JSON list of C-alpha atoms in Angstrom, two decimals:
[
{"chain": "A", "resi": 1, "resn": "UNK", "atom": "CA", "xyz": [86.02, 83.51, 127.67]},
{"chain": "A", "resi": 2, "resn": "UNK", "atom": "CA", "xyz": [84.26, 86.36, 125.78]},
{"chain": "A", "resi": 3, "resn": "UNK", "atom": "CA", "xyz": [85.84, 87.23, 122.49]},
{"chain": "A", "resi": 4, "resn": "UNK", "atom": "CA", "xyz": [85.08, 90.02, 120.11]},
{"chain": "A", "resi": 5, "resn": "UNK", "atom": "CA", "xyz": [85.57, 89.99, 116.32]},
{"chain": "A", "resi": 6, "resn": "UNK", "atom": "CA", "xyz": [85.24, 92.97, 114.00]},
{"chain": "A", "resi": 7, "resn": "UNK", "atom": "CA", "xyz": [84.21, 92.49, 110.40]},
{"chain": "A", "resi": 8, "resn": "UNK", "atom": "CA", "xyz": [83.62, 94.78, 107.39]},
{"chain": "A", "resi": 9, "resn": "UNK", "atom": "CA", "xyz": [85.07, 96.02, 104.20]},
{"chain": "A", "resi": 10, "resn": "UNK", "atom": "CA", "xyz": [88.71, 97.17, 104.52]},
{"chain": "A", "resi": 11, "resn": "UNK", "atom": "CA", "xyz": [88.35, 99.86, 101.76]},
{"chain": "A", "resi": 12, "resn": "UNK", "atom": "CA", "xyz": [85.64, 102.54, 101.49]},
{"chain": "A", "resi": 13, "resn": "UNK", "atom": "CA", "xyz": [85.48, 105.34, 98.93]},
{"chain": "A", "resi": 14, "resn": "UNK", "atom": "CA", "xyz": [85.34, 108.96, 100.08]},
{"chain": "A", "resi": 15, "resn": "UNK", "atom": "CA", "xyz": [81.79, 110.24, 100.75]},
{"chain": "A", "resi": 16, "resn": "UNK", "atom": "CA", "xyz": [80.52, 106.67, 101.19]},
{"chain": "A", "resi": 17, "resn": "UNK", "atom": "CA", "xyz": [79.49, 104.78, 104.32]},
{"chain": "A", "resi": 18, "resn": "UNK", "atom": "CA", "xyz": [81.73, 102.69, 106.45]},
{"chain": "A", "resi": 19, "resn": "UNK", "atom": "CA", "xyz": [79.83, 99.71, 108.03]},
{"chain": "A", "resi": 20, "resn": "UNK", "atom": "CA", "xyz": [81.44, 97.43, 110.70]},
{"chain": "A", "resi": 21, "resn": "UNK", "atom": "CA", "xyz": [79.95, 94.62, 112.72]},
{"chain": "A", "resi": 22, "resn": "UNK", "atom": "CA", "xyz": [81.36, 93.20, 116.00]},
{"chain": "A", "resi": 23, "resn": "UNK", "atom": "CA", "xyz": [80.38, 89.63, 116.85]},
{"chain": "A", "resi": 24, "resn": "UNK", "atom": "CA", "xyz": [80.48, 88.62, 120.62]},
{"chain": "A", "resi": 25, "resn": "UNK", "atom": "CA", "xyz": [81.24, 84.91, 121.26]},
{"chain": "A", "resi": 26, "resn": "UNK", "atom": "CA", "xyz": [81.66, 83.09, 124.43]},
{"chain": "A", "resi": 27, "resn": "UNK", "atom": "CA", "xyz": [79.17, 85.11, 126.41]},
{"chain": "A", "resi": 28, "resn": "UNK", "atom": "CA", "xyz": [76.05, 87.13, 126.28]},
{"chain": "A", "resi": 29, "resn": "UNK", "atom": "CA", "xyz": [75.64, 90.67, 124.82]},
{"chain": "A", "resi": 30, "resn": "UNK", "atom": "CA", "xyz": [73.26, 91.58, 127.66]},
{"chain": "A", "resi": 31, "resn": "UNK", "atom": "CA", "xyz": [74.23, 93.54, 130.76]},
{"chain": "A", "resi": 32, "resn": "UNK", "atom": "CA", "xyz": [77.11, 95.51, 129.25]},
{"chain": "A", "resi": 33, "resn": "UNK", "atom": "CA", "xyz": [77.89, 98.41, 127.06]},
{"chain": "A", "resi": 34, "resn": "UNK", "atom": "CA", "xyz": [79.56, 97.84, 123.71]},
{"chain": "A", "resi": 35, "resn": "UNK", "atom": "CA", "xyz": [81.78, 100.52, 122.29]},
{"chain": "A", "resi": 36, "resn": "UNK", "atom": "CA", "xyz": [83.66, 101.40, 119.09]},
{"chain": "A", "resi": 37, "resn": "UNK", "atom": "CA", "xyz": [87.12, 102.87, 119.35]},
{"chain": "A", "resi": 38, "resn": "UNK", "atom": "CA", "xyz": [89.45, 103.87, 116.56]},
{"chain": "A", "resi": 39, "resn": "UNK", "atom": "CA", "xyz": [93.20, 104.54, 116.17]},
{"chain": "A", "resi": 40, "resn": "UNK", "atom": "CA", "xyz": [94.76, 106.14, 113.12]},
{"chain": "A", "resi": 41, "resn": "UNK", "atom": "CA", "xyz": [98.19, 104.83, 112.26]},
{"chain": "A", "resi": 42, "resn": "UNK", "atom": "CA", "xyz": [100.76, 106.03, 114.69]},
{"chain": "A", "resi": 43, "resn": "UNK", "atom": "CA", "xyz": [98.30, 107.95, 116.77]},
{"chain": "A", "resi": 44, "resn": "UNK", "atom": "CA", "xyz": [96.16, 107.53, 119.93]},
{"chain": "A", "resi": 45, "resn": "UNK", "atom": "CA", "xyz": [92.74, 106.21, 120.79]},
{"chain": "A", "resi": 46, "resn": "UNK", "atom": "CA", "xyz": [89.51, 107.89, 120.04]},
{"chain": "A", "resi": 47, "resn": "UNK", "atom": "CA", "xyz": [86.25, 106.66, 121.42]},
{"chain": "A", "resi": 48, "resn": "UNK", "atom": "CA", "xyz": [83.54, 106.69, 118.87]},
{"chain": "A", "resi": 49, "resn": "UNK", "atom": "CA", "xyz": [80.42, 105.71, 120.86]},
{"chain": "A", "resi": 50, "resn": "UNK", "atom": "CA", "xyz": [78.63, 102.86, 122.59]},
{"chain": "A", "resi": 51, "resn": "UNK", "atom": "CA", "xyz": [75.43, 100.98, 122.61]},
{"chain": "A", "resi": 52, "resn": "UNK", "atom": "CA", "xyz": [73.70, 98.84, 125.32]},
{"chain": "A", "resi": 53, "resn": "UNK", "atom": "CA", "xyz": [71.98, 95.54, 124.71]},
{"chain": "A", "resi": 54, "resn": "UNK", "atom": "CA", "xyz": [68.67, 97.51, 124.92]},
{"chain": "A", "resi": 55, "resn": "UNK", "atom": "CA", "xyz": [69.81, 99.86, 122.14]},
{"chain": "A", "resi": 56, "resn": "UNK", "atom": "CA", "xyz": [70.49, 102.96, 124.08]},
{"chain": "A", "resi": 57, "resn": "UNK", "atom": "CA", "xyz": [73.39, 104.90, 122.68]},
{"chain": "A", "resi": 58, "resn": "UNK", "atom": "CA", "xyz": [76.07, 107.47, 123.57]},
{"chain": "A", "resi": 59, "resn": "UNK", "atom": "CA", "xyz": [78.15, 108.99, 120.82]},
{"chain": "A", "resi": 60, "resn": "UNK", "atom": "CA", "xyz": [81.20, 111.23, 120.58]},
{"chain": "A", "resi": 61, "resn": "UNK", "atom": "CA", "xyz": [79.90, 114.73, 119.64]},
{"chain": "A", "resi": 62, "resn": "UNK", "atom": "CA", "xyz": [82.54, 115.02, 117.03]},
{"chain": "A", "resi": 63, "resn": "UNK", "atom": "CA", "xyz": [81.03, 112.08, 115.03]},
{"chain": "A", "resi": 64, "resn": "UNK", "atom": "CA", "xyz": [77.38, 112.21, 116.13]},
{"chain": "A", "resi": 65, "resn": "UNK", "atom": "CA", "xyz": [75.89, 113.64, 112.96]},
{"chain": "A", "resi": 66, "resn": "UNK", "atom": "CA", "xyz": [77.45, 110.83, 110.79]},
{"chain": "A", "resi": 67, "resn": "UNK", "atom": "CA", "xyz": [77.15, 107.93, 113.23]},
{"chain": "A", "resi": 68, "resn": "UNK", "atom": "CA", "xyz": [74.54, 105.21, 113.57]},
{"chain": "A", "resi": 69, "resn": "UNK", "atom": "CA", "xyz": [74.96, 102.22, 115.95]},
{"chain": "A", "resi": 70, "resn": "UNK", "atom": "CA", "xyz": [72.64, 99.20, 116.30]},
{"chain": "A", "resi": 71, "resn": "UNK", "atom": "CA", "xyz": [72.51, 95.86, 118.20]},
{"chain": "A", "resi": 72, "resn": "UNK", "atom": "CA", "xyz": [71.15, 92.53, 117.26]},
{"chain": "A", "resi": 73, "resn": "UNK", "atom": "CA", "xyz": [70.88, 90.47, 120.47]},
{"chain": "A", "resi": 74, "resn": "UNK", "atom": "CA", "xyz": [69.64, 87.42, 118.54]},
{"chain": "A", "resi": 75, "resn": "UNK", "atom": "CA", "xyz": [72.96, 87.22, 116.71]},
{"chain": "A", "resi": 76, "resn": "UNK", "atom": "CA", "xyz": [75.08, 88.60, 119.58]},
{"chain": "A", "resi": 77, "resn": "UNK", "atom": "CA", "xyz": [76.21, 91.36, 117.27]},
{"chain": "A", "resi": 78, "resn": "UNK", "atom": "CA", "xyz": [76.48, 95.12, 117.28]},
{"chain": "A", "resi": 79, "resn": "UNK", "atom": "CA", "xyz": [77.21, 97.43, 114.45]},
{"chain": "A", "resi": 80, "resn": "UNK", "atom": "CA", "xyz": [78.48, 100.81, 113.30]},
{"chain": "A", "resi": 81, "resn": "UNK", "atom": "CA", "xyz": [77.68, 102.91, 110.28]},
{"chain": "A", "resi": 82, "resn": "UNK", "atom": "CA", "xyz": [79.68, 106.01, 109.67]},
{"chain": "A", "resi": 83, "resn": "UNK", "atom": "CA", "xyz": [78.46, 108.22, 106.69]},
{"chain": "A", "resi": 84, "resn": "UNK", "atom": "CA", "xyz": [80.25, 110.63, 104.41]},
{"chain": "A", "resi": 85, "resn": "UNK", "atom": "CA", "xyz": [83.75, 109.25, 105.21]},
{"chain": "A", "resi": 86, "resn": "UNK", "atom": "CA", "xyz": [86.96, 111.03, 104.34]},
{"chain": "A", "resi": 87, "resn": "UNK", "atom": "CA", "xyz": [90.61, 110.17, 104.56]},
{"chain": "A", "resi": 88, "resn": "UNK", "atom": "CA", "xyz": [90.56, 111.33, 108.22]},
{"chain": "A", "resi": 89, "resn": "UNK", "atom": "CA", "xyz": [88.30, 108.33, 109.02]},
{"chain": "A", "resi": 90, "resn": "UNK", "atom": "CA", "xyz": [91.08, 105.91, 107.93]},
{"chain": "A", "resi": 91, "resn": "UNK", "atom": "CA", "xyz": [92.04, 104.04, 111.08]},
{"chain": "A", "resi": 92, "resn": "UNK", "atom": "CA", "xyz": [92.09, 100.62, 112.93]},
{"chain": "A", "resi": 93, "resn": "UNK", "atom": "CA", "xyz": [88.61, 100.22, 114.31]},
{"chain": "A", "resi": 94, "resn": "UNK", "atom": "CA", "xyz": [88.20, 98.28, 117.64]},
{"chain": "A", "resi": 95, "resn": "UNK", "atom": "CA", "xyz": [85.00, 96.99, 119.29]},
{"chain": "A", "resi": 96, "resn": "UNK", "atom": "CA", "xyz": [85.25, 96.75, 123.01]},
{"chain": "A", "resi": 97, "resn": "UNK", "atom": "CA", "xyz": [83.11, 95.55, 125.98]},
{"chain": "A", "resi": 98, "resn": "UNK", "atom": "CA", "xyz": [82.71, 98.15, 128.78]},
{"chain": "A", "resi": 99, "resn": "UNK", "atom": "CA", "xyz": [81.95, 97.04, 132.21]},
{"chain": "A", "resi": 100, "resn": "UNK", "atom": "CA", "xyz": [79.73, 99.82, 133.66]},
{"chain": "A", "resi": 101, "resn": "UNK", "atom": "CA", "xyz": [78.94, 99.38, 137.38]},
{"chain": "A", "resi": 102, "resn": "UNK", "atom": "CA", "xyz": [78.78, 101.81, 140.24]},
{"chain": "A", "resi": 103, "resn": "UNK", "atom": "CA", "xyz": [82.61, 101.90, 140.68]},
{"chain": "A", "resi": 104, "resn": "UNK", "atom": "CA", "xyz": [83.91, 99.95, 137.81]},
{"chain": "A", "resi": 105, "resn": "UNK", "atom": "CA", "xyz": [83.66, 101.34, 134.29]},
{"chain": "A", "resi": 106, "resn": "UNK", "atom": "CA", "xyz": [86.38, 100.10, 131.95]},
{"chain": "A", "resi": 107, "resn": "UNK", "atom": "CA", "xyz": [87.04, 98.38, 128.63]},
{"chain": "A", "resi": 108, "resn": "UNK", "atom": "CA", "xyz": [87.92, 94.92, 129.64]},
{"chain": "A", "resi": 109, "resn": "UNK", "atom": "CA", "xyz": [87.59, 92.92, 126.45]},
{"chain": "A", "resi": 110, "resn": "UNK", "atom": "CA", "xyz": [88.70, 94.08, 123.03]},
{"chain": "A", "resi": 111, "resn": "UNK", "atom": "CA", "xyz": [88.45, 92.83, 119.45]},
{"chain": "A", "resi": 112, "resn": "UNK", "atom": "CA", "xyz": [91.64, 92.44, 117.52]},
{"chain": "A", "resi": 113, "resn": "UNK", "atom": "CA", "xyz": [90.81, 95.50, 115.41]},
{"chain": "A", "resi": 114, "resn": "UNK", "atom": "CA", "xyz": [90.00, 95.90, 111.72]},
{"chain": "A", "resi": 115, "resn": "UNK", "atom": "CA", "xyz": [91.79, 98.36, 109.40]},
{"chain": "A", "resi": 116, "resn": "UNK", "atom": "CA", "xyz": [89.43, 100.65, 107.49]},
{"chain": "A", "resi": 117, "resn": "UNK", "atom": "CA", "xyz": [90.95, 102.69, 104.59]},
{"chain": "A", "resi": 118, "resn": "UNK", "atom": "CA", "xyz": [89.08, 105.58, 102.93]},
{"chain": "A", "resi": 119, "resn": "UNK", "atom": "CA", "xyz": [90.52, 105.98, 99.39]},
{"chain": "A", "resi": 120, "resn": "UNK", "atom": "CA", "xyz": [89.14, 106.17, 95.93]},
{"chain": "B", "resi": 1, "resn": "UNK", "atom": "CA", "xyz": [84.70, 116.89, 126.94]},
{"chain": "B", "resi": 2, "resn": "UNK", "atom": "CA", "xyz": [87.19, 115.93, 129.64]},
{"chain": "B", "resi": 3, "resn": "UNK", "atom": "CA", "xyz": [90.74, 116.23, 128.51]},
{"chain": "B", "resi": 4, "resn": "UNK", "atom": "CA", "xyz": [93.34, 113.79, 129.62]},
{"chain": "B", "resi": 5, "resn": "UNK", "atom": "CA", "xyz": [97.02, 114.69, 129.47]},
{"chain": "B", "resi": 6, "resn": "UNK", "atom": "CA", "xyz": [99.79, 112.21, 130.04]},
{"chain": "B", "resi": 7, "resn": "UNK", "atom": "CA", "xyz": [103.41, 112.91, 130.87]},
{"chain": "B", "resi": 8, "resn": "UNK", "atom": "CA", "xyz": [105.96, 112.14, 129.53]},
{"chain": "B", "resi": 9, "resn": "UNK", "atom": "CA", "xyz": [104.88, 111.37, 125.96]},
{"chain": "B", "resi": 10, "resn": "UNK", "atom": "CA", "xyz": [107.92, 109.06, 125.81]},
{"chain": "B", "resi": 11, "resn": "UNK", "atom": "CA", "xyz": [110.32, 107.47, 128.30]},
{"chain": "B", "resi": 12, "resn": "UNK", "atom": "CA", "xyz": [113.47, 105.47, 128.07]},
{"chain": "B", "resi": 13, "resn": "UNK", "atom": "CA", "xyz": [114.28, 103.12, 130.83]},
{"chain": "B", "resi": 14, "resn": "UNK", "atom": "CA", "xyz": [116.20, 99.87, 131.58]},
{"chain": "B", "resi": 15, "resn": "UNK", "atom": "CA", "xyz": [115.06, 96.43, 132.72]},
{"chain": "B", "resi": 16, "resn": "UNK", "atom": "CA", "xyz": [114.71, 96.53, 136.53]},
{"chain": "B", "resi": 17, "resn": "UNK", "atom": "CA", "xyz": [113.97, 100.26, 136.62]},
{"chain": "B", "resi": 18, "resn": "UNK", "atom": "CA", "xyz": [111.04, 101.77, 138.51]},
{"chain": "B", "resi": 19, "resn": "UNK", "atom": "CA", "xyz": [108.91, 103.89, 136.23]},
{"chain": "B", "resi": 20, "resn": "UNK", "atom": "CA", "xyz": [106.03, 106.35, 136.82]},
{"chain": "B", "resi": 21, "resn": "UNK", "atom": "CA", "xyz": [103.65, 107.74, 134.25]},
{"chain": "B", "resi": 22, "resn": "UNK", "atom": "CA", "xyz": [101.45, 110.62, 135.18]},
{"chain": "B", "resi": 23, "resn": "UNK", "atom": "CA", "xyz": [97.85, 111.45, 133.91]},
{"chain": "B", "resi": 24, "resn": "UNK", "atom": "CA", "xyz": [96.00, 114.69, 134.55]},
{"chain": "B", "resi": 25, "resn": "UNK", "atom": "CA", "xyz": [92.30, 115.24, 133.92]},
{"chain": "B", "resi": 26, "resn": "UNK", "atom": "CA", "xyz": [90.87, 118.69, 132.94]},
{"chain": "B", "resi": 27, "resn": "UNK", "atom": "CA", "xyz": [88.30, 118.28, 135.69]},
{"chain": "B", "resi": 28, "resn": "UNK", "atom": "CA", "xyz": [87.71, 116.11, 138.66]},
{"chain": "B", "resi": 29, "resn": "UNK", "atom": "CA", "xyz": [86.92, 112.50, 137.68]},
{"chain": "B", "resi": 30, "resn": "UNK", "atom": "CA", "xyz": [86.75, 110.92, 141.07]},
{"chain": "B", "resi": 31, "resn": "UNK", "atom": "CA", "xyz": [88.44, 107.59, 140.71]},
{"chain": "B", "resi": 32, "resn": "UNK", "atom": "CA", "xyz": [87.08, 106.80, 137.23]},
{"chain": "B", "resi": 33, "resn": "UNK", "atom": "CA", "xyz": [90.49, 106.36, 135.60]},
{"chain": "B", "resi": 34, "resn": "UNK", "atom": "CA", "xyz": [91.82, 103.33, 133.83]},
{"chain": "B", "resi": 35, "resn": "UNK", "atom": "CA", "xyz": [95.21, 102.48, 132.42]},
{"chain": "B", "resi": 36, "resn": "UNK", "atom": "CA", "xyz": [95.85, 100.28, 129.38]},
{"chain": "B", "resi": 37, "resn": "UNK", "atom": "CA", "xyz": [98.96, 98.84, 127.79]},
{"chain": "B", "resi": 38, "resn": "UNK", "atom": "CA", "xyz": [99.24, 98.55, 124.02]},
{"chain": "B", "resi": 39, "resn": "UNK", "atom": "CA", "xyz": [101.82, 96.64, 121.97]},
{"chain": "B", "resi": 40, "resn": "UNK", "atom": "CA", "xyz": [102.46, 97.26, 118.38]},
{"chain": "B", "resi": 41, "resn": "UNK", "atom": "CA", "xyz": [99.78, 95.66, 116.18]},
{"chain": "B", "resi": 42, "resn": "UNK", "atom": "CA", "xyz": [97.66, 94.67, 119.22]},
{"chain": "B", "resi": 43, "resn": "UNK", "atom": "CA", "xyz": [94.62, 95.93, 120.92]},
{"chain": "B", "resi": 44, "resn": "UNK", "atom": "CA", "xyz": [94.97, 97.73, 124.18]},
{"chain": "B", "resi": 45, "resn": "UNK", "atom": "CA", "xyz": [94.89, 95.66, 127.32]},
{"chain": "B", "resi": 46, "resn": "UNK", "atom": "CA", "xyz": [93.37, 96.77, 130.58]},
{"chain": "B", "resi": 47, "resn": "UNK", "atom": "CA", "xyz": [95.84, 96.92, 133.39]},
{"chain": "B", "resi": 48, "resn": "UNK", "atom": "CA", "xyz": [94.31, 99.12, 136.15]},
{"chain": "B", "resi": 49, "resn": "UNK", "atom": "CA", "xyz": [90.64, 100.17, 136.66]},
{"chain": "B", "resi": 50, "resn": "UNK", "atom": "CA", "xyz": [89.11, 102.56, 139.08]},
{"chain": "B", "resi": 51, "resn": "UNK", "atom": "CA", "xyz": [92.49, 104.28, 139.44]},
{"chain": "B", "resi": 52, "resn": "UNK", "atom": "CA", "xyz": [94.16, 101.63, 141.75]},
{"chain": "B", "resi": 53, "resn": "UNK", "atom": "CA", "xyz": [92.53, 98.21, 141.13]},
{"chain": "B", "resi": 54, "resn": "UNK", "atom": "CA", "xyz": [94.56, 95.60, 139.30]},
{"chain": "B", "resi": 55, "resn": "UNK", "atom": "CA", "xyz": [92.84, 93.83, 136.55]},
{"chain": "B", "resi": 56, "resn": "UNK", "atom": "CA", "xyz": [92.72, 89.97, 136.87]},
{"chain": "B", "resi": 57, "resn": "UNK", "atom": "CA", "xyz": [95.88, 88.32, 135.39]},
{"chain": "B", "resi": 58, "resn": "UNK", "atom": "CA", "xyz": [98.04, 91.63, 135.51]},
{"chain": "B", "resi": 59, "resn": "UNK", "atom": "CA", "xyz": [101.38, 91.27, 137.25]},
{"chain": "B", "resi": 60, "resn": "UNK", "atom": "CA", "xyz": [101.62, 92.92, 140.66]},
{"chain": "B", "resi": 61, "resn": "UNK", "atom": "CA", "xyz": [104.52, 95.05, 139.54]},
{"chain": "B", "resi": 62, "resn": "UNK", "atom": "CA", "xyz": [101.90, 97.38, 138.08]},
{"chain": "B", "resi": 63, "resn": "UNK", "atom": "CA", "xyz": [100.12, 99.72, 140.38]},
{"chain": "B", "resi": 64, "resn": "UNK", "atom": "CA", "xyz": [97.99, 102.83, 140.08]},
{"chain": "B", "resi": 65, "resn": "UNK", "atom": "CA", "xyz": [97.10, 105.66, 142.45]},
{"chain": "B", "resi": 66, "resn": "UNK", "atom": "CA", "xyz": [95.31, 109.07, 142.49]},
{"chain": "B", "resi": 67, "resn": "UNK", "atom": "CA", "xyz": [91.95, 110.62, 142.62]},
{"chain": "B", "resi": 68, "resn": "UNK", "atom": "CA", "xyz": [90.32, 113.81, 141.42]},
{"chain": "B", "resi": 69, "resn": "UNK", "atom": "CA", "xyz": [92.42, 115.11, 138.67]},
{"chain": "B", "resi": 70, "resn": "UNK", "atom": "CA", "xyz": [95.94, 113.56, 139.16]},
{"chain": "B", "resi": 71, "resn": "UNK", "atom": "CA", "xyz": [96.82, 109.94, 138.67]},
{"chain": "B", "resi": 72, "resn": "UNK", "atom": "CA", "xyz": [99.96, 107.79, 138.36]},
{"chain": "B", "resi": 73, "resn": "UNK", "atom": "CA", "xyz": [100.81, 104.40, 136.91]},
{"chain": "B", "resi": 74, "resn": "UNK", "atom": "CA", "xyz": [103.86, 102.81, 138.49]},
{"chain": "B", "resi": 75, "resn": "UNK", "atom": "CA", "xyz": [105.84, 99.76, 137.22]},
{"chain": "B", "resi": 76, "resn": "UNK", "atom": "CA", "xyz": [107.94, 98.67, 140.10]},
{"chain": "B", "resi": 77, "resn": "UNK", "atom": "CA", "xyz": [110.64, 96.66, 138.21]},
{"chain": "B", "resi": 78, "resn": "UNK", "atom": "CA", "xyz": [110.49, 96.87, 134.48]},
{"chain": "B", "resi": 79, "resn": "UNK", "atom": "CA", "xyz": [110.47, 93.54, 132.54]},
{"chain": "B", "resi": 80, "resn": "UNK", "atom": "CA", "xyz": [111.39, 93.18, 128.80]},
{"chain": "B", "resi": 81, "resn": "UNK", "atom": "CA", "xyz": [107.72, 92.54, 128.03]},
{"chain": "B", "resi": 82, "resn": "UNK", "atom": "CA", "xyz": [106.73, 95.87, 129.52]},
{"chain": "B", "resi": 83, "resn": "UNK", "atom": "CA", "xyz": [108.04, 97.99, 126.70]},
{"chain": "B", "resi": 84, "resn": "UNK", "atom": "CA", "xyz": [104.94, 99.22, 125.10]},
{"chain": "B", "resi": 85, "resn": "UNK", "atom": "CA", "xyz": [102.68, 102.27, 124.92]},
{"chain": "B", "resi": 86, "resn": "UNK", "atom": "CA", "xyz": [100.50, 103.13, 127.91]},
{"chain": "B", "resi": 87, "resn": "UNK", "atom": "CA", "xyz": [97.15, 105.09, 127.84]},
{"chain": "B", "resi": 88, "resn": "UNK", "atom": "CA", "xyz": [95.06, 106.48, 130.55]},
{"chain": "B", "resi": 89, "resn": "UNK", "atom": "CA", "xyz": [91.23, 106.79, 130.02]},
{"chain": "B", "resi": 90, "resn": "UNK", "atom": "CA", "xyz": [88.49, 108.45, 131.96]},
{"chain": "B", "resi": 91, "resn": "UNK", "atom": "CA", "xyz": [85.25, 106.75, 132.49]},
{"chain": "B", "resi": 92, "resn": "UNK", "atom": "CA", "xyz": [83.61, 109.47, 134.54]},
{"chain": "B", "resi": 93, "resn": "UNK", "atom": "CA", "xyz": [81.44, 110.79, 131.73]},
{"chain": "B", "resi": 94, "resn": "UNK", "atom": "CA", "xyz": [80.88, 110.45, 128.00]},
{"chain": "B", "resi": 95, "resn": "UNK", "atom": "CA", "xyz": [82.42, 110.90, 125.62]},
{"chain": "B", "resi": 96, "resn": "UNK", "atom": "CA", "xyz": [85.06, 108.57, 126.93]},
{"chain": "B", "resi": 97, "resn": "UNK", "atom": "CA", "xyz": [88.54, 110.08, 126.39]},
{"chain": "B", "resi": 98, "resn": "UNK", "atom": "CA", "xyz": [92.08, 108.87, 126.48]},
{"chain": "B", "resi": 99, "resn": "UNK", "atom": "CA", "xyz": [95.41, 110.41, 127.09]},
{"chain": "B", "resi": 100, "resn": "UNK", "atom": "CA", "xyz": [97.72, 110.84, 124.15]},
{"chain": "B", "resi": 101, "resn": "UNK", "atom": "CA", "xyz": [99.86, 107.88, 125.24]},
{"chain": "B", "resi": 102, "resn": "UNK", "atom": "CA", "xyz": [103.32, 107.28, 126.87]},
{"chain": "B", "resi": 103, "resn": "UNK", "atom": "CA", "xyz": [105.70, 105.16, 124.76]},
{"chain": "B", "resi": 104, "resn": "UNK", "atom": "CA", "xyz": [108.08, 103.28, 127.06]},
{"chain": "B", "resi": 105, "resn": "UNK", "atom": "CA", "xyz": [111.33, 102.25, 125.30]},
{"chain": "B", "resi": 106, "resn": "UNK", "atom": "CA", "xyz": [114.36, 100.38, 126.13]},
{"chain": "B", "resi": 107, "resn": "UNK", "atom": "CA", "xyz": [117.40, 102.49, 127.10]}
]
């Protein structure tokens, strides 16, 4: 059974870079898209972006200028870097697997989430 | 971006009730609509994909319908474990977008 685990520092200073990694276990990172989704406390879900195992990316236009995603297939990991963070970036960050086939496109496996707080 | 609007934003119901949540897309998304359940402190869980297909392991009291711009999630007989927040999500195009959520509470 595939499992995802987010990791990264829980506290980031304003204007600095938030770096998170998601480790995929129990299955291969190939043949799927891998997304980052965030949720501020008490609010809804926001899709940040996704990366394929070959490294192709799609980003939310609202974050595109600050966002970099990468994948390391040898480690079964993918990562996110969000630059110039502000308090508005404080949220629980989830990584998720997206099945993306002709008629089925959905986030079927999620990590447990990691809290990232932007504060000095 | 495709905007997803859910109604109602919150709902009070009793165990055994039949409940329906609606989701409307700002443009046609064919059947690329998914439903998730989220409990406090937990990640969302996929319930329904492609508008009406039940994810493996999800109880059959959950069902989905619709196509184009209008979709519904129905819970045929509420169970205590169903009290949670529900989100719709379109997978027709990027950026992927979610509805604002419907919080289902115990009456």
